[in-house]
Amino acid sequence: MHSSIPRPLSALLLGALAASPAALAQPAPASQAPVQQVVIHASADASAEGLKAPYAGRQVARGGRVGILGNQDMMDTPFSQTSYTQELIQNQQAMSIGDVLKNDPTVRLARGFGNYQQVYVIRGFPVYSDDMSYNGLYGLLPRQYLAAELVERVEVLRGVSAFVNSAAPGGSGLGGSINVMPKRAPNEAVTQVTLGVESGPQGYLAADIARRFGPDKSTGVRLTAVRRDGDTAIDRESRELSLFAIGADWRSRRVRVSADIGYQEHKLRDARPSVDIDKFGFPAAAFVPRTPDADANHGQGWTRSDERDTFGTVRAEFDLANQTTAWVAAGMRNGKERNDLAGVYVADRAGSTLVSRFANQREDDVATGEAGVRTSLTTGSVRHELVASANLFYSKEHNNYAMSTTDSANDLYDTVPGPAPALGFFGGDLHAPRVVGRTRTRSIALADTLVLADDRLRLTLGVRHQTIESYGYDYNTGLQTAQYDKSRTTPMAGLLFKASKQLSLYATYAEGLVKGDTASGQDIANQGEVFAPYVTKQGELGAKFDHGRFGGNIALFQARKPIAGIVGDRYVGSAYKQRNRGVEGTFFGEAARGLRVLGGLTYLDTDVQDKDAVGAPRWQFNTGVEWDVPGLPGLALTGRVNHTGQQYANAANTLRVGSWTTLDVGARYGLAVAERFVTLRAHVNNLTNRDYWQSVGGYPGANYLVLGNPRTVVVSASVDF
């Protein structure tokens, strides 16, 4: 691996910079050189109202997309939500969606089972990265990792959301949902190039170019290109990323259309794997090993993970009348993965490990769409905001796998390179994966928000009817082995009272939905019984405050999730319940002039048969600060503290991973150089180089450990032409 930039991307960037002067934004004269970046307002969807404006401090927005309800101001909706802006993403030099969500006190980053997929744990429940939505549509984003440069906003909606978003097709999203919004061309021309380097070293080059055309600037195009290549701060690990995306939009007086197409290729070599502490199913013999050095690598040089995705969307909105708007949206994705992974199991307290091998190829084809209509009418003193929508989702998965039948010996604390164990157990042809799964979901939803008392009282009532179909096929023969086709109706009710312009109080009841199990096991009487979708029920009380330049949210919540199990001689779909309840608070804005803050705290109490859930810390908090240094215009100092409490590492609660706290610091300086605006950024993540187990599990029933990243230095320079 190396940090050079491929010639095609270099040529593209140089070509953009060499564009004619008429196409480029004109630089300011030297005497008028800017001292601050131009504030840019852009709409990332095809809606008439566009994105909600940034809040004071510009790190978060005043609201965001609430599924079927559309873009909502934070003080008008009975949900807890935070929308992180592109300005925050760039200033923090975030590489992935996981990096952005390190700012959120209700979210913690985990990892998928057996691979390097990012998983986001919200209120103690996972959200898989392939269950993120892209401008409201599921399944269109790369499955394991998404570069942060692609998006304009990262929106976190906390709590179950089967009504507002429909059920996530991957079976997660019971603690919340994550939606990302694509970039659009703002009114001002944009030509920005960023060069950077990260500990490893790893090189970075990005271009962001946007133009609007026509006498009324009705047509916009925005291009994003990114290249990362080189080693990471982890010993021997290397990463390569290529991203190219184009977003376009057009609008007239009554019609708005937007479209996006993107390509991302992500490659890992010798990446550090998770650590299994209970490979053979003997929980009494399991233990939590001592934490290795943060920059150590217990992986192997023969490991690789390659992911390549092509995706696109189109969305259109039509004003049928002054108060009535209809919309349609559709998207497709083709994703290909190739993995050769090392499984690491710790065999004793001295650090002896057994290393296995797992290889597979996977290809996903996804098509999704939605249509709806939104209108407003008044009956007496009550205004009704009515909406109806229909959603369709289809995915087809090709897959195969191969596993080693013997393990090789190694050491967690002194890992040495070794040959790859021979593959001896195969599921399908490694060179020609078969179709092994198909998923179809469809739903219709209706909602009415009743606005009363001069907009001080808002009652939202809604219902969604959801159908989930799933089919499984044998890896070797291609014959169908499983079928699932069940439906469920999901209600929602939310009441919001505006006690004043600065304070909103709300209460919400909502439900989450995932596919039910099929009864299986030894000596059970109902073998093969297919259960209806499982319903997670949640109640929430909250308060939102907005003091103009400083705001936040406090929420108390409780959710109950069914857990399947065997009772007597029967497999029961809701034999037990997992109960997650807690309180969370978030804050954001400008605490004082030139002092921006972002963070909050979460307390979570989980109960699974009188035990705490695996990988669900009771306490977690974040505090981020940006300070504009007085007397030095353009200079800002930054810092962030992240704390995560102890986590249980097994269902019996006899194993526990210690709490951890990390400190990130940085600086940013903007100045004019040769009539161009330049922004210099530097960050040090995990300043103290803390060694810690970042997460436990991330996949239901699993308790593997993921080691936190070491001290990492990132520096970059952005030039606006």
Coordinates of N, CA and C in Angstrom, one line a residue, residues 315-516:
R315 N -35.6 11.4 -7.0 CA -36.7 11.9 -6.2 C -37.4 13.1 -6.9
A316 N -38.7 13.1 -6.9 CA -39.5 14.2 -7.6 C -40.6 14.5 -6.7
E317 N -40.9 15.8 -6.7 CA -42.0 16.4 -5.8 C -42.9 17.3 -6.7
F318 N -44.2 17.1 -6.6 CA -45.1 17.9 -7.5 C -46.1 18.6 -6.6
D319 N -46.3 19.9 -6.8 CA -47.3 20.6 -6.1 C -48.6 20.5 -6.9
L320 N -49.6 19.7 -6.4 CA -50.8 19.5 -7.1 C -51.8 20.7 -6.9
A321 N -51.7 21.3 -5.7 CA -52.5 22.5 -5.4 C -51.7 23.3 -4.4
N322 N -52.2 24.4 -3.9 CA -51.5 25.2 -3.0 C -51.1 24.5 -1.7
Q323 N -52.0 23.6 -1.2 CA -51.7 22.9 0.0 C -51.5 21.4 -0.2
T324 N -51.3 21.0 -1.4 CA -51.2 19.5 -1.6 C -50.0 19.2 -2.5
T325 N -49.1 18.3 -2.0 CA -47.9 18.0 -2.7 C -47.8 16.4 -2.8
A326 N -47.4 15.9 -4.0 CA -47.2 14.5 -4.1 C -45.7 14.3 -4.4
W327 N -45.2 13.1 -4.1 CA -43.8 12.8 -4.3 C -43.6 11.3 -4.7
V328 N -42.6 11.1 -5.4 CA -42.1 9.7 -5.8 C -40.6 9.7 -5.6
A329 N -40.1 8.5 -5.3 CA -38.6 8.3 -5.1 C -38.3 6.9 -5.4
A330 N -37.1 6.6 -6.0 CA -36.7 5.3 -6.3 C -35.2 5.2 -6.2
G331 N -34.6 4.0 -6.0 CA -33.2 3.9 -5.9 C -32.8 2.5 -6.1
M332 N -31.5 2.3 -6.5 CA -31.0 0.9 -6.8 C -29.5 0.9 -6.3
R333 N -29.1 -0.3 -5.9 CA -27.7 -0.5 -5.5 C -27.2 -1.9 -6.0
N334 N -26.0 -1.9 -6.4 CA -25.3 -3.2 -6.6 C -24.0 -3.2 -5.8
G335 N -23.9 -4.1 -4.9 CA -22.8 -4.2 -4.0 C -22.1 -5.5 -4.1
K336 N -20.7 -5.5 -4.1 CA -19.9 -6.7 -4.2 C -18.9 -6.7 -3.1
E337 N -18.8 -7.8 -2.4 CA -17.8 -7.9 -1.4 C -17.0 -9.2 -1.6
R338 N -15.7 -9.1 -1.2 CA -14.8 -10.3 -1.2 C -14.0 -10.2 0.1
N339 N -14.1 -11.3 0.9 CA -13.4 -11.3 2.2 C -12.6 -12.5 2.4
D340 N -11.5 -12.4 3.1 CA -10.7 -13.5 3.6 C -10.3 -13.1 5.0
L341 N -11.0 -13.6 6.0 CA -10.9 -13.0 7.3 C -10.3 -14.0 8.3
A342 N -9.6 -13.5 9.3 CA -9.1 -14.3 10.4 C -10.0 -14.1 11.7
G343 N -10.3 -15.3 12.2 CA -11.0 -15.3 13.5 C -10.1 -15.5 14.6
V344 N -10.1 -14.7 15.6 CA -9.1 -14.8 16.7 C -9.8 -15.2 18.0
Y345 N -9.5 -16.3 18.6 CA -10.1 -16.8 19.9 C -9.0 -16.8 20.9
V346 N -9.2 -16.2 22.0 CA -8.2 -16.2 23.1 C -8.5 -17.5 24.0
A347 N -7.4 -18.3 24.0 CA -7.5 -19.6 24.7 C -7.2 -19.6 26.1
D348 N -6.3 -18.7 26.6 CA -5.9 -18.7 28.0 C -5.5 -17.3 28.4
R349 N -5.3 -17.1 29.7 CA -5.1 -15.7 30.2 C -3.7 -15.2 29.9
A350 N -2.8 -16.1 29.4 CA -1.5 -15.6 29.0 C -1.6 -15.0 27.6
G351 N -2.7 -15.2 26.9 CA -2.8 -14.6 25.6 C -2.7 -15.5 24.4
S352 N -2.6 -16.8 24.7 CA -2.5 -17.7 23.6 C -3.8 -17.7 22.8
T353 N -3.7 -17.7 21.5 CA -4.8 -17.6 20.6 C -4.9 -18.7 19.6
L354 N -6.1 -19.0 19.1 CA -6.3 -19.9 18.0 C -6.9 -19.0 16.9
V355 N -6.3 -19.2 15.7 CA -6.6 -18.3 14.5 C -7.3 -19.2 13.5
S356 N -8.5 -18.9 13.1 CA -9.3 -19.6 12.1 C -9.4 -18.7 10.8
R357 N -9.9 -19.3 9.8 CA -10.1 -18.6 8.5 C -11.5 -18.7 8.0
F358 N -12.0 -17.6 7.5 CA -13.3 -17.6 6.9 C -13.2 -16.8 5.6
A359 N -13.6 -17.3 4.5 CA -13.6 -16.6 3.2 C -15.0 -16.6 2.6
N360 N -15.3 -15.6 1.9 CA -16.6 -15.5 1.2 C -16.6 -14.5 0.1
Q361 N -17.6 -14.6 -0.8 CA -17.9 -13.6 -1.8 C -19.4 -13.3 -1.7
R362 N -19.8 -12.1 -1.8 CA -21.2 -11.7 -1.7 C -21.5 -10.6 -2.7
E363 N -22.7 -10.7 -3.2 CA -23.2 -9.6 -4.1 C -24.6 -9.4 -3.8
D364 N -25.0 -8.1 -3.7 CA -26.3 -7.6 -3.3 C -26.9 -6.8 -4.5
D365 N -28.1 -7.0 -4.8 CA -28.9 -6.2 -5.7 C -30.1 -5.7 -5.0
V366 N -30.3 -4.4 -4.9 CA -31.3 -3.8 -4.1 C -32.1 -2.8 -5.0
A367 N -33.4 -2.8 -4.9 CA -34.3 -1.8 -5.5 C -35.3 -1.4 -4.5
T368 N -35.6 -0.1 -4.4 CA -36.5 0.4 -3.4 C -37.2 1.6 -4.0
G369 N -38.3 1.9 -3.4 CA -39.0 3.1 -3.8 C -40.2 3.5 -2.9
E370 N -40.6 4.7 -3.0 CA -41.8 5.2 -2.2 C -42.5 6.2 -3.0
A371 N -43.8 6.4 -2.6 CA -44.7 7.4 -3.2 C -45.6 7.9 -2.1
G372 N -46.0 9.2 -2.2 CA -46.9 9.7 -1.2 C -47.5 11.0 -1.6
V373 N -48.4 11.4 -0.7 CA -49.1 12.7 -0.9 C -49.2 13.4 0.4
R374 N -49.0 14.7 0.5 CA -49.1 15.4 1.7 C -50.0 16.6 1.5
T375 N -51.0 16.9 2.4 CA -51.9 18.0 2.2 C -52.2 18.6 3.6
S376 N -52.8 19.8 3.5 CA -53.2 20.5 4.8 C -54.6 21.0 4.6
L377 N -55.4 20.9 5.6 CA -56.8 21.4 5.6 C -57.2 21.8 7.0
T378 N -58.2 22.7 7.0 CA -58.7 23.2 8.3 C -60.1 22.8 8.5
T379 N -60.5 22.3 9.7 CA -61.8 22.0 10.1 C -62.1 22.8 11.4
G380 N -62.9 23.8 11.3 CA -63.1 24.7 12.5 C -61.8 25.3 13.0
S381 N -61.4 25.1 14.2 CA -60.2 25.7 14.7 C -59.0 24.8 14.7
V382 N -59.2 23.6 14.0 CA -58.1 22.6 13.9 C -57.5 22.5 12.5
R383 N -56.2 22.6 12.4 CA -55.6 22.4 11.1 C -55.0 21.0 11.1
H384 N -55.3 20.3 10.0 CA -54.8 18.9 9.8 C -53.7 18.9 8.8
E385 N -52.6 18.3 9.2 CA -51.5 18.0 8.3 C -51.5 16.5 8.0
L386 N -52.0 16.2 6.8 CA -52.3 14.8 6.4 C -51.2 14.3 5.5
V387 N -50.9 13.0 5.6 CA -49.9 12.4 4.7 C -50.2 11.0 4.6
A388 N -50.0 10.5 3.4 CA -50.2 9.0 3.0 C -49.0 8.6 2.2
S389 N -48.5 7.4 2.4 CA -47.3 7.0 1.6 C -47.4 5.5 1.4
A390 N -46.7 5.0 0.4 CA -46.5 3.6 0.2 C -45.0 3.3 -0.1
N391 N -44.5 2.2 0.5 CA -43.1 1.9 0.3 C -42.9 0.5 -0.2
L392 N -41.9 0.3 -1.0 CA -41.5 -1.0 -1.5 C -40.0 -1.2 -1.4
F393 N -39.6 -2.4 -1.1 CA -38.2 -2.7 -1.0 C -38.0 -4.2 -1.5
Y394 N -36.9 -4.4 -2.2 CA -36.6 -5.7 -2.7 C -35.0 -5.9 -2.7
S395 N -34.5 -7.0 -2.2 CA -33.1 -7.3 -2.3 C -32.9 -8.7 -2.6
K396 N -31.8 -9.0 -3.3 CA -31.4 -10.3 -3.7 C -29.9 -10.5 -3.3
E397 N -29.6 -11.5 -2.5 CA -28.3 -11.7 -2.0 C -27.7 -13.0 -2.6
H398 N -26.5 -12.8 -3.3 CA -25.7 -13.9 -3.7 C -24.6 -14.1 -2.6
N399 N -24.3 -15.3 -2.3 CA -23.2 -15.5 -1.2 C -22.7 -16.9 -1.3
N400 N -21.5 -17.1 -0.7 CA -20.8 -18.4 -0.5 C -19.9 -18.2 0.6
Y401 N -19.3 -19.3 1.1 CA -18.4 -19.2 2.2 C -17.5 -20.5 2.2
A402 N -16.4 -20.3 2.9 CA -15.5 -21.4 3.1 C -14.8 -21.2 4.4
M403 N -14.6 -22.3 5.2 CA -14.0 -22.2 6.5 C -12.9 -23.2 6.7
S404 N -11.9 -22.8 7.5 CA -10.8 -23.7 7.8 C -11.3 -24.8 8.8
T405 N -10.8 -26.0 8.7 CA -11.2 -27.0 9.7 C -10.2 -27.2 10.8
T406 N -9.1 -26.5 10.7 CA -8.1 -26.5 11.8 C -7.6 -25.1 12.0
D407 N -7.2 -24.8 13.3 CA -6.8 -23.5 13.7 C -5.3 -23.5 13.8
S408 N -4.7 -22.3 13.6 CA -3.3 -22.1 13.9 C -3.1 -21.4 15.2
A409 N -2.0 -21.7 15.9 CA -1.7 -21.1 17.2 C -1.0 -19.7 17.0
N410 N -1.3 -18.8 17.9 CA -0.6 -17.5 17.9 C -0.7 -16.9 19.3
D411 N -0.4 -15.6 19.4 CA -0.4 -14.9 20.7 C -1.0 -13.5 20.5
L412 N -1.9 -13.2 21.4 CA -2.7 -11.9 21.3 C -1.7 -10.7 21.5
Y413 N -0.7 -10.9 22.4 CA 0.2 -9.8 22.8 C 1.5 -9.8 22.0
D414 N 1.8 -10.8 21.2 CA 3.0 -10.9 20.4 C 2.7 -11.7 19.2
T415 N 1.8 -11.1 18.4 CA 1.3 -11.8 17.2 C 2.4 -11.9 16.1
V416 N 2.6 -13.1 15.5 CA 3.6 -13.2 14.5 C 2.9 -13.7 13.2
P417 N 3.4 -13.2 12.0 CA 2.7 -13.6 10.8 C 2.8 -15.1 10.6
G418 N 1.7 -15.6 10.0 CA 1.7 -17.1 9.8 C 0.9 -17.3 8.5
P419 N 1.1 -18.6 8.0 CA 0.3 -18.9 6.8 C -1.2 -19.0 7.0
A420 N -1.9 -18.8 6.0 CA -3.4 -18.9 6.1 C -3.8 -20.4 6.3
P421 N -4.6 -20.7 7.3 CA -5.1 -22.1 7.4 C -5.8 -22.6 6.2
A422 N -5.7 -23.8 5.8 CA -6.3 -24.4 4.6 C -7.8 -24.4 4.8
L423 N -8.5 -24.0 3.7 CA -10.0 -24.1 3.7 C -10.4 -25.5 3.5
G424 N -11.4 -26.0 4.3 CA -11.8 -27.4 4.2 C -13.3 -27.6 4.3
F425 N -14.0 -26.6 4.6 CA -15.5 -26.7 4.6 C -16.1 -25.6 3.8
F426 N -16.9 -26.0 2.8 CA -17.4 -25.1 1.8 C -18.9 -25.0 1.7
G427 N -19.4 -23.8 1.6 CA -20.8 -23.6 1.3 C -20.9 -22.9 0.0
G428 N -21.2 -23.6 -1.1 CA -21.3 -23.0 -2.4 C -19.9 -22.9 -3.1
D429 N -19.9 -22.5 -4.3 CA -18.7 -22.3 -5.1 C -18.1 -21.0 -4.8
L430 N -16.9 -20.9 -4.3 CA -16.2 -19.7 -4.0 C -16.1 -18.7 -5.2
H431 N -16.1 -19.2 -6.4 CA -15.9 -18.4 -7.5 C -17.3 -18.0 -8.2
A432 N -18.4 -18.6 -7.8 CA -19.7 -18.3 -8.4 C -20.8 -18.4 -7.3
P433 N -20.9 -17.3 -6.6 CA -21.9 -17.4 -5.5 C -23.4 -17.5 -6.0
R434 N -24.2 -18.4 -5.4 CA -25.5 -18.6 -5.7 C -26.4 -17.5 -5.0
V435 N -27.7 -17.5 -5.5 CA -28.7 -16.7 -4.7 C -29.0 -17.5 -3.5
V436 N -28.8 -16.9 -2.3 CA -29.1 -17.5 -1.0 C -30.2 -16.8 -0.2
G437 N -30.6 -15.7 -0.7 CA -31.7 -15.0 0.0 C -32.4 -13.9 -0.8
R438 N -33.7 -13.8 -0.6 CA -34.4 -12.7 -1.2 C -35.3 -12.1 -0.1
T439 N -35.4 -10.8 -0.1 CA -36.2 -10.1 0.9 C -37.1 -9.1 0.2
R440 N -38.4 -9.1 0.5 CA -39.3 -8.1 0.0 C -40.1 -7.5 1.2
T441 N -40.2 -6.2 1.2 CA -41.1 -5.6 2.2 C -42.0 -4.5 1.4
R442 N -43.2 -4.3 1.9 CA -44.0 -3.3 1.4 C -44.9 -2.8 2.5
S443 N -45.3 -1.6 2.4 CA -46.1 -1.0 3.5 C -46.9 0.2 2.9
I444 N -48.0 0.5 3.6 CA -48.7 1.7 3.4 C -48.9 2.4 4.7
A445 N -48.9 3.7 4.7 CA -48.9 4.5 6.0 C -49.8 5.7 5.8
L446 N -50.5 6.0 6.9 CA -51.4 7.2 7.0 C -51.1 7.9 8.3
A447 N -51.1 9.3 8.2 CA -50.8 10.1 9.4 C -51.6 11.4 9.3
D448 N -52.0 11.8 10.5 CA -52.7 13.1 10.6 C -52.1 13.8 11.9
T449 N -51.5 15.0 11.6 CA -51.1 15.9 12.7 C -52.1 17.0 12.9
L450 N -52.7 17.0 14.1 CA -53.8 18.0 14.4 C -53.1 19.1 15.1
V451 N -53.2 20.3 14.5 CA -52.6 21.5 15.1 C -53.7 22.4 15.7
L452 N -53.6 22.6 17.1 CA -54.6 23.3 17.8 C -54.0 24.4 18.6
A453 N -54.9 25.2 19.2 CA -54.5 26.3 20.1 C -53.4 27.2 19.5
D454 N -53.6 27.7 18.3 CA -52.6 28.6 17.7 C -51.3 27.9 17.6
D455 N -51.2 26.7 17.2 CA -50.0 25.9 17.0 C -49.2 25.6 18.3
R456 N -49.9 25.7 19.4 CA -49.2 25.4 20.7 C -49.4 23.9 21.0
L457 N -50.3 23.3 20.4 CA -50.6 21.9 20.7 C -50.6 21.1 19.4
R458 N -49.8 20.0 19.3 CA -49.8 19.2 18.1 C -49.9 17.8 18.5
L459 N -50.9 17.1 17.9 CA -51.2 15.7 18.1 C -51.0 15.0 16.8
T460 N -50.1 14.0 16.8 CA -49.8 13.2 15.6 C -50.3 11.8 15.8
L461 N -51.1 11.3 14.9 CA -51.6 10.0 15.0 C -51.3 9.3 13.7
G462 N -50.8 8.1 13.7 CA -50.5 7.4 12.5 C -50.5 5.9 12.6
V463 N -50.6 5.3 11.4 CA -50.6 3.8 11.4 C -50.0 3.4 10.1
R464 N -49.2 2.3 10.2 CA -48.6 1.7 9.0 C -48.9 0.2 9.0
H465 N -49.3 -0.3 7.8 CA -49.4 -1.7 7.6 C -48.2 -2.3 6.8
Q466 N -47.5 -3.2 7.4 CA -46.2 -3.6 6.9 C -46.3 -5.1 6.6
T467 N -45.7 -5.5 5.4 CA -45.6 -6.9 5.1 C -44.1 -7.2 4.9
I468 N -43.7 -8.3 5.5 CA -42.3 -8.7 5.3 C -42.2 -10.1 4.7
E469 N -41.5 -10.3 3.6 CA -41.3 -11.5 2.9 C -39.8 -11.8 2.9
S470 N -39.5 -13.1 3.2 CA -38.1 -13.5 3.2 C -38.0 -14.9 2.7
Y471 N -37.0 -15.2 1.8 CA -36.8 -16.5 1.3 C -35.4 -16.9 1.4
G472 N -35.1 -18.1 1.8 CA -33.7 -18.6 1.9 C -33.5 -19.8 1.0
Y473 N -32.2 -19.9 0.5 CA -31.9 -20.9 -0.5 C -30.6 -21.6 -0.1
D474 N -30.5 -22.9 -0.4 CA -29.3 -23.7 0.0 C -28.1 -23.1 -0.8
Y475 N -27.0 -23.0 -0.1 CA -25.8 -22.5 -0.7 C -25.2 -23.4 -1.8
N476 N -25.5 -24.7 -1.7 CA -24.9 -25.6 -2.7 C -25.8 -26.0 -3.8
T477 N -27.1 -26.2 -3.4 CA -28.1 -26.7 -4.4 C -28.9 -25.6 -5.0
G478 N -29.1 -24.5 -4.3 CA -29.9 -23.4 -4.7 C -31.4 -23.6 -4.5
L479 N -31.7 -24.7 -3.8 CA -33.1 -25.1 -3.5 C -33.6 -24.2 -2.4
Q480 N -34.9 -23.8 -2.4 CA -35.5 -23.0 -1.3 C -35.5 -23.8 0.0
T481 N -35.0 -23.2 1.0 CA -35.0 -23.8 2.3 C -35.9 -23.1 3.4
A482 N -36.3 -21.9 3.1 CA -37.1 -21.2 4.1 C -37.9 -20.2 3.4
Q483 N -39.1 -19.9 4.0 CA -40.0 -19.0 3.4 C -40.7 -18.3 4.6
Y484 N -40.9 -16.9 4.5 CA -41.5 -16.1 5.5 C -42.4 -15.1 4.8
D485 N -43.6 -15.0 5.2 CA -44.5 -14.0 4.6 C -45.6 -13.6 5.7
K486 N -45.3 -12.5 6.4 CA -46.2 -12.1 7.5 C -46.4 -10.6 7.4
S487 N -47.5 -10.2 8.0 CA -47.9 -8.7 8.0 C -48.2 -8.3 9.5
R488 N -48.1 -7.0 9.7 CA -48.4 -6.4 11.0 C -48.8 -5.0 10.8
T489 N -49.7 -4.5 11.6 CA -50.1 -3.1 11.6 C -49.4 -2.4 12.8
T490 N -48.8 -1.3 12.5 CA -48.0 -0.6 13.6 C -48.6 0.8 13.8
P491 N -49.0 1.1 15.0 CA -49.6 2.5 15.3 C -48.5 3.4 15.9
M492 N -48.8 4.6 15.9 CA -48.0 5.6 16.6 C -48.8 6.8 17.0
A493 N -48.5 7.3 18.2 CA -49.2 8.5 18.7 C -48.2 9.4 19.4
G494 N -48.3 10.7 19.1 CA -47.3 11.7 19.7 C -48.0 13.0 20.0
L495 N -47.9 13.5 21.2 CA -48.5 14.7 21.6 C -47.4 15.7 22.0
L496 N -47.4 16.9 21.4 CA -46.4 17.9 21.7 C -47.1 19.2 22.1
F497 N -46.6 19.8 23.2 CA -47.2 21.0 23.8 C -46.1 22.1 23.9
K498 N -46.3 23.2 23.2 CA -45.3 24.3 23.3 C -45.7 25.2 24.4
A499 N -45.0 24.9 25.6 CA -45.2 25.7 26.8 C -44.8 27.2 26.5
S500 N -43.9 27.4 25.7 CA -43.4 28.7 25.3 C -42.6 28.6 24.0
K501 N -42.1 29.7 23.5 CA -41.3 29.7 22.3 C -40.0 29.0 22.6
Q502 N -39.6 28.9 23.9 CA -38.3 28.3 24.2 C -38.5 26.8 24.7
L503 N -39.7 26.4 25.0 CA -39.8 25.0 25.6 C -41.0 24.3 25.0
S504 N -40.7 23.0 24.5 CA -41.7 22.1 24.1 C -41.7 20.8 24.9
L505 N -42.8 20.3 25.3 CA -43.0 19.1 26.1 C -43.7 18.1 25.2
Y506 N -43.3 16.8 25.3 CA -43.9 15.8 24.4 C -44.0 14.5 25.1
A507 N -44.9 13.7 24.5 CA -45.1 12.3 24.9 C -45.4 11.5 23.7
T508 N -44.8 10.3 23.5 CA -44.9 9.5 22.3 C -45.0 8.0 22.6
Y509 N -45.9 7.4 21.9 CA -45.9 5.9 21.9 C -45.6 5.4 20.5
A510 N -44.7 4.5 20.3 CA -44.3 4.0 19.0 C -43.9 2.6 19.1
E511 N -43.8 1.9 18.0 CA -43.5 0.5 17.9 C -42.4 0.2 16.9
G512 N -41.6 -0.8 17.2 CA -40.6 -1.3 16.2 C -41.0 -2.6 15.7
L513 N -40.5 -3.0 14.6 CA -40.9 -4.2 13.9 C -39.8 -4.9 13.3
V514 N -39.6 -6.2 13.6 CA -38.6 -7.1 12.9 C -39.3 -8.4 12.6
K515 N -38.7 -9.1 11.7 CA -39.2 -10.4 11.2 C -39.2 -11.4 12.4
G516 N -40.3 -12.2 12.5 CA -40.4 -13.2 13.5 C -39.6 -14.4 13.2

